[in-house]
Amino acid sequence: MLAKIFSWWNGATIGTLWTVARRGELVGSDEQGNRYYQSRDNVSYDGRRRRWVIYNGYAEASKVSPDWHGWLHYTFDEPPTVTPLPRRAWEKPHLPNLTGTPLAWRPPGSLAEDGRRPAATGDYQAWTPE
């Protein structure tokens, strides 16, 4: 319960959830479980309805897919639940930033890749002082 009150990085706090329930309306959710809201009134400084996301778990901005990102930043008027972005055959599915996680990409020869280094190829000579 204390984590829900004080830690915003593990999801929304109780105060945020209360404000969302009072002032927001659910627009939709994505594949990762993030929920997207917009305000019920036009109280924003520019006269538009405010839009925001409540992350599922750790608050990381790269967890927002491109179509929801466009809606959050007023690039698209309609949310992706109404008008989804067309997908091209060459597009890969959206992945959040995996840096610092066990799923992060590690190039060949990386020390983090199973702790094994590739064998020396003989094209390198270490410097030695004369």
mmCIF file with all atom_site columns, N, CA and C in Angstrom, residues 4 8 14 17-18 26-27 32 35-36 38 41 46 48 50 55 58 63 66 97 108-109 118 125 127 129-130:
data_model
loop_
_atom_site.group_PDB
_atom_site.id
_atom_site.type_symbol
_atom_site.label_atom_id
_atom_site.label_alt_id
_atom_site.label_comp_id
_atom_site.label_asym_id
_atom_site.label_entity_id
_atom_site.label_seq_id
_atom_site.pdbx_PDB_ins_code
_atom_site.Cartn_x
_atom_site.Cartn_y
_atom_site.Cartn_z
_atom_site.occupancy
_atom_site.B_iso_or_equiv
_atom_site.pdbx_formal_charge
_atom_site.auth_seq_id
_atom_site.auth_comp_id
_atom_site.auth_asym_id
_atom_site.auth_atom_id
_atom_site.pdbx_PDB_model_num
ATOM 1  N N  . LYS A 1 4   ? 2.149   2.092   -3.439  1.00 0.00 ? 4   LYS A N  1
ATOM 2  C CA . LYS A 1 4   ? 1.138   2.719   -4.295  1.00 0.00 ? 4   LYS A CA 1
ATOM 3  C C  . LYS A 1 4   ? 0.968   4.194   -3.960  1.00 0.00 ? 4   LYS A C  1
ATOM 4  N N  . TRP A 1 8   ? 5.839   6.425   -7.919  1.00 0.00 ? 8   TRP A N  1
ATOM 5  C CA . TRP A 1 8   ? 5.199   6.642   -9.219  1.00 0.00 ? 8   TRP A CA 1
ATOM 6  C C  . TRP A 1 8   ? 5.824   5.785   -10.299 1.00 0.00 ? 8   TRP A C  1
ATOM 7  N N  . ILE A 1 14  ? -1.901  6.423   -5.878  1.00 0.00 ? 14  ILE A N  1
ATOM 8  C CA . ILE A 1 14  ? -3.332  6.484   -5.525  1.00 0.00 ? 14  ILE A CA 1
ATOM 9  C C  . ILE A 1 14  ? -3.919  7.841   -5.893  1.00 0.00 ? 14  ILE A C  1
ATOM 10 N N  . LEU A 1 17  ? -4.521  7.879   -9.641  1.00 0.00 ? 17  LEU A N  1
ATOM 11 C CA . LEU A 1 17  ? -5.684  7.052   -9.989  1.00 0.00 ? 17  LEU A CA 1
ATOM 12 C C  . LEU A 1 17  ? -6.990  7.735   -9.593  1.00 0.00 ? 17  LEU A C  1
ATOM 13 N N  . TRP A 1 18  ? -6.998  8.430   -8.468  1.00 0.00 ? 18  TRP A N  1
ATOM 14 C CA . TRP A 1 18  ? -8.198  9.140   -8.036  1.00 0.00 ? 18  TRP A CA 1
ATOM 15 C C  . TRP A 1 18  ? -8.516  10.297  -8.988  1.00 0.00 ? 18  TRP A C  1
ATOM 16 N N  . LEU A 1 26  ? -11.551 6.774   -20.142 1.00 0.00 ? 26  LEU A N  1
ATOM 17 C CA . LEU A 1 26  ? -10.704 5.787   -20.804 1.00 0.00 ? 26  LEU A CA 1
ATOM 18 C C  . LEU A 1 26  ? -10.968 5.804   -22.304 1.00 0.00 ? 26  LEU A C  1
ATOM 19 N N  . VAL A 1 27  ? -9.893  5.909   -23.074 1.00 0.00 ? 27  VAL A N  1
ATOM 20 C CA . VAL A 1 27  ? -10.002 5.913   -24.533 1.00 0.00 ? 27  VAL A CA 1
ATOM 21 C C  . VAL A 1 27  ? -9.662  4.538   -25.083 1.00 0.00 ? 27  VAL A C  1
ATOM 22 N N  . GLN A 1 32  ? 0.594   -3.801  -24.521 1.00 0.00 ? 32  GLN A N  1
ATOM 23 C CA . GLN A 1 32  ? 1.409   -3.940  -23.327 1.00 0.00 ? 32  GLN A CA 1
ATOM 24 C C  . GLN A 1 32  ? 0.638   -3.665  -22.041 1.00 0.00 ? 32  GLN A C  1
ATOM 25 N N  . ARG A 1 35  ? -2.867  2.065   -20.375 1.00 0.00 ? 35  ARG A N  1
ATOM 26 C CA . ARG A 1 35  ? -4.206  2.610   -20.571 1.00 0.00 ? 35  ARG A CA 1
ATOM 27 C C  . ARG A 1 35  ? -4.101  4.094   -20.923 1.00 0.00 ? 35  ARG A C  1
ATOM 28 N N  . TYR A 1 36  ? -4.900  4.526   -21.888 1.00 0.00 ? 36  TYR A N  1
ATOM 29 C CA . TYR A 1 36  ? -4.846  5.889   -22.408 1.00 0.00 ? 36  TYR A CA 1
ATOM 30 C C  . TYR A 1 36  ? -6.143  6.610   -22.087 1.00 0.00 ? 36  TYR A C  1
ATOM 31 N N  . GLN A 1 38  ? -8.285  10.649  -21.801 1.00 0.00 ? 38  GLN A N  1
ATOM 32 C CA . GLN A 1 38  ? -8.368  12.065  -22.125 1.00 0.00 ? 38  GLN A CA 1
ATOM 33 C C  . GLN A 1 38  ? -9.327  12.709  -21.142 1.00 0.00 ? 38  GLN A C  1
ATOM 34 N N  . ASP A 1 41  ? -13.206 17.477  -19.906 1.00 0.00 ? 41  ASP A N  1
ATOM 35 C CA . ASP A 1 41  ? -13.465 18.885  -20.184 1.00 0.00 ? 41  ASP A CA 1
ATOM 36 C C  . ASP A 1 41  ? -12.271 19.499  -20.917 1.00 0.00 ? 41  ASP A C  1
ATOM 37 N N  . ASP A 1 46  ? -4.348  25.259  -23.848 1.00 0.00 ? 46  ASP A N  1
ATOM 38 C CA . ASP A 1 46  ? -4.568  25.580  -25.259 1.00 0.00 ? 46  ASP A CA 1
ATOM 39 C C  . ASP A 1 46  ? -5.984  25.260  -25.722 1.00 0.00 ? 46  ASP A C  1
ATOM 40 N N  . ARG A 1 48  ? -7.548  22.418  -25.694 1.00 0.00 ? 48  ARG A N  1
ATOM 41 C CA . ARG A 1 48  ? -7.768  21.042  -26.122 1.00 0.00 ? 48  ARG A CA 1
ATOM 42 C C  . ARG A 1 48  ? -7.959  20.149  -24.909 1.00 0.00 ? 48  ARG A C  1
ATOM 43 N N  . ARG A 1 50  ? -6.930  17.326  -22.557 1.00 0.00 ? 50  ARG A N  1
ATOM 44 C CA . ARG A 1 50  ? -5.641  16.740  -22.201 1.00 0.00 ? 50  ARG A CA 1
ATOM 45 C C  . ARG A 1 50  ? -5.670  15.240  -22.426 1.00 0.00 ? 50  ARG A C  1
ATOM 46 N N  . TYR A 1 55  ? 0.898   3.842   -17.309 1.00 0.00 ? 55  TYR A N  1
ATOM 47 C CA . TYR A 1 55  ? 1.711   2.700   -17.714 1.00 0.00 ? 55  TYR A CA 1
ATOM 48 C C  . TYR A 1 55  ? 1.350   1.452   -16.918 1.00 0.00 ? 55  TYR A C  1
ATOM 49 N N  . TYR A 1 58  ? 6.335   -0.505  -14.741 1.00 0.00 ? 58  TYR A N  1
ATOM 50 C CA . TYR A 1 58  ? 7.362   0.531   -14.716 1.00 0.00 ? 58  TYR A CA 1
ATOM 51 C C  . TYR A 1 58  ? 7.062   1.631   -15.724 1.00 0.00 ? 58  TYR A C  1
ATOM 52 N N  . LYS A 1 63  ? 7.632   2.534   -23.896 1.00 0.00 ? 63  LYS A N  1
ATOM 53 C CA . LYS A 1 63  ? 6.612   1.490   -23.931 1.00 0.00 ? 63  LYS A CA 1
ATOM 54 C C  . LYS A 1 63  ? 5.387   1.921   -24.738 1.00 0.00 ? 63  LYS A C  1
ATOM 55 N N  . PRO A 1 66  ? 4.014   3.677   -31.561 1.00 0.00 ? 66  PRO A N  1
ATOM 56 C CA . PRO A 1 66  ? 3.970   4.871   -32.406 1.00 0.00 ? 66  PRO A CA 1
ATOM 57 C C  . PRO A 1 66  ? 2.562   5.415   -32.645 1.00 0.00 ? 66  PRO A C  1
ATOM 58 N N  . ASN A 1 97  ? 12.301  0.165   -25.204 1.00 0.00 ? 97  ASN A N  1
ATOM 59 C CA . ASN A 1 97  ? 13.750  0.200   -25.065 1.00 0.00 ? 97  ASN A CA 1
ATOM 60 C C  . ASN A 1 97  ? 14.169  -0.868  -24.062 1.00 0.00 ? 97  ASN A C  1
ATOM 61 N N  . PRO A 1 108 ? 28.292  -9.370  -30.904 1.00 0.00 ? 108 PRO A N  1
ATOM 62 C CA . PRO A 1 108 ? 29.269  -10.453 -30.748 1.00 0.00 ? 108 PRO A CA 1
ATOM 63 C C  . PRO A 1 108 ? 30.546  -9.924  -30.092 1.00 0.00 ? 108 PRO A C  1
ATOM 64 N N  . GLY A 1 109 ? 31.055  -10.658 -29.125 1.00 0.00 ? 109 GLY A N  1
ATOM 65 C CA . GLY A 1 109 ? 32.260  -10.245 -28.426 1.00 0.00 ? 109 GLY A CA 1
ATOM 66 C C  . GLY A 1 109 ? 31.995  -9.422  -27.189 1.00 0.00 ? 109 GLY A C  1
ATOM 67 N N  . PRO A 1 118 ? 35.477  -13.789 -27.902 1.00 0.00 ? 118 PRO A N  1
ATOM 68 C CA . PRO A 1 118 ? 35.923  -14.545 -29.080 1.00 0.00 ? 118 PRO A CA 1
ATOM 69 C C  . PRO A 1 118 ? 37.440  -14.751 -29.036 1.00 0.00 ? 118 PRO A C  1
ATOM 70 N N  . GLN A 1 125 ? 48.283  -6.483  -32.094 1.00 0.00 ? 125 GLN A N  1
ATOM 71 C CA . GLN A 1 125 ? 49.504  -6.627  -31.313 1.00 0.00 ? 125 GLN A CA 1
ATOM 72 C C  . GLN A 1 125 ? 49.421  -5.646  -30.161 1.00 0.00 ? 125 GLN A C  1
ATOM 73 N N  . TRP A 1 127 ? 50.498  -3.227  -27.254 1.00 0.00 ? 127 TRP A N  1
ATOM 74 C CA . TRP A 1 127 ? 51.586  -2.274  -27.097 1.00 0.00 ? 127 TRP A CA 1
ATOM 75 C C  . TRP A 1 127 ? 52.420  -2.686  -25.893 1.00 0.00 ? 127 TRP A C  1
ATOM 76 N N  . PRO A 1 129 ? 55.897  -1.259  -23.702 1.00 0.00 ? 129 PRO A N  1
ATOM 77 C CA . PRO A 1 129 ? 56.879  -0.159  -23.615 1.00 0.00 ? 129 PRO A CA 1
ATOM 78 C C  . PRO A 1 129 ? 58.282  -0.669  -23.943 1.00 0.00 ? 129 PRO A C  1
ATOM 79 N N  . GLU A 1 130 ? 59.076  0.163   -24.546 1.00 0.00 ? 130 GLU A N  1
ATOM 80 C CA . GLU A 1 130 ? 60.432  -0.254  -24.951 1.00 0.00 ? 130 GLU A CA 1
ATOM 81 C C  . GLU A 1 130 ? 61.426  0.037   -23.882 1.00 0.00 ? 130 GLU A C  1
#
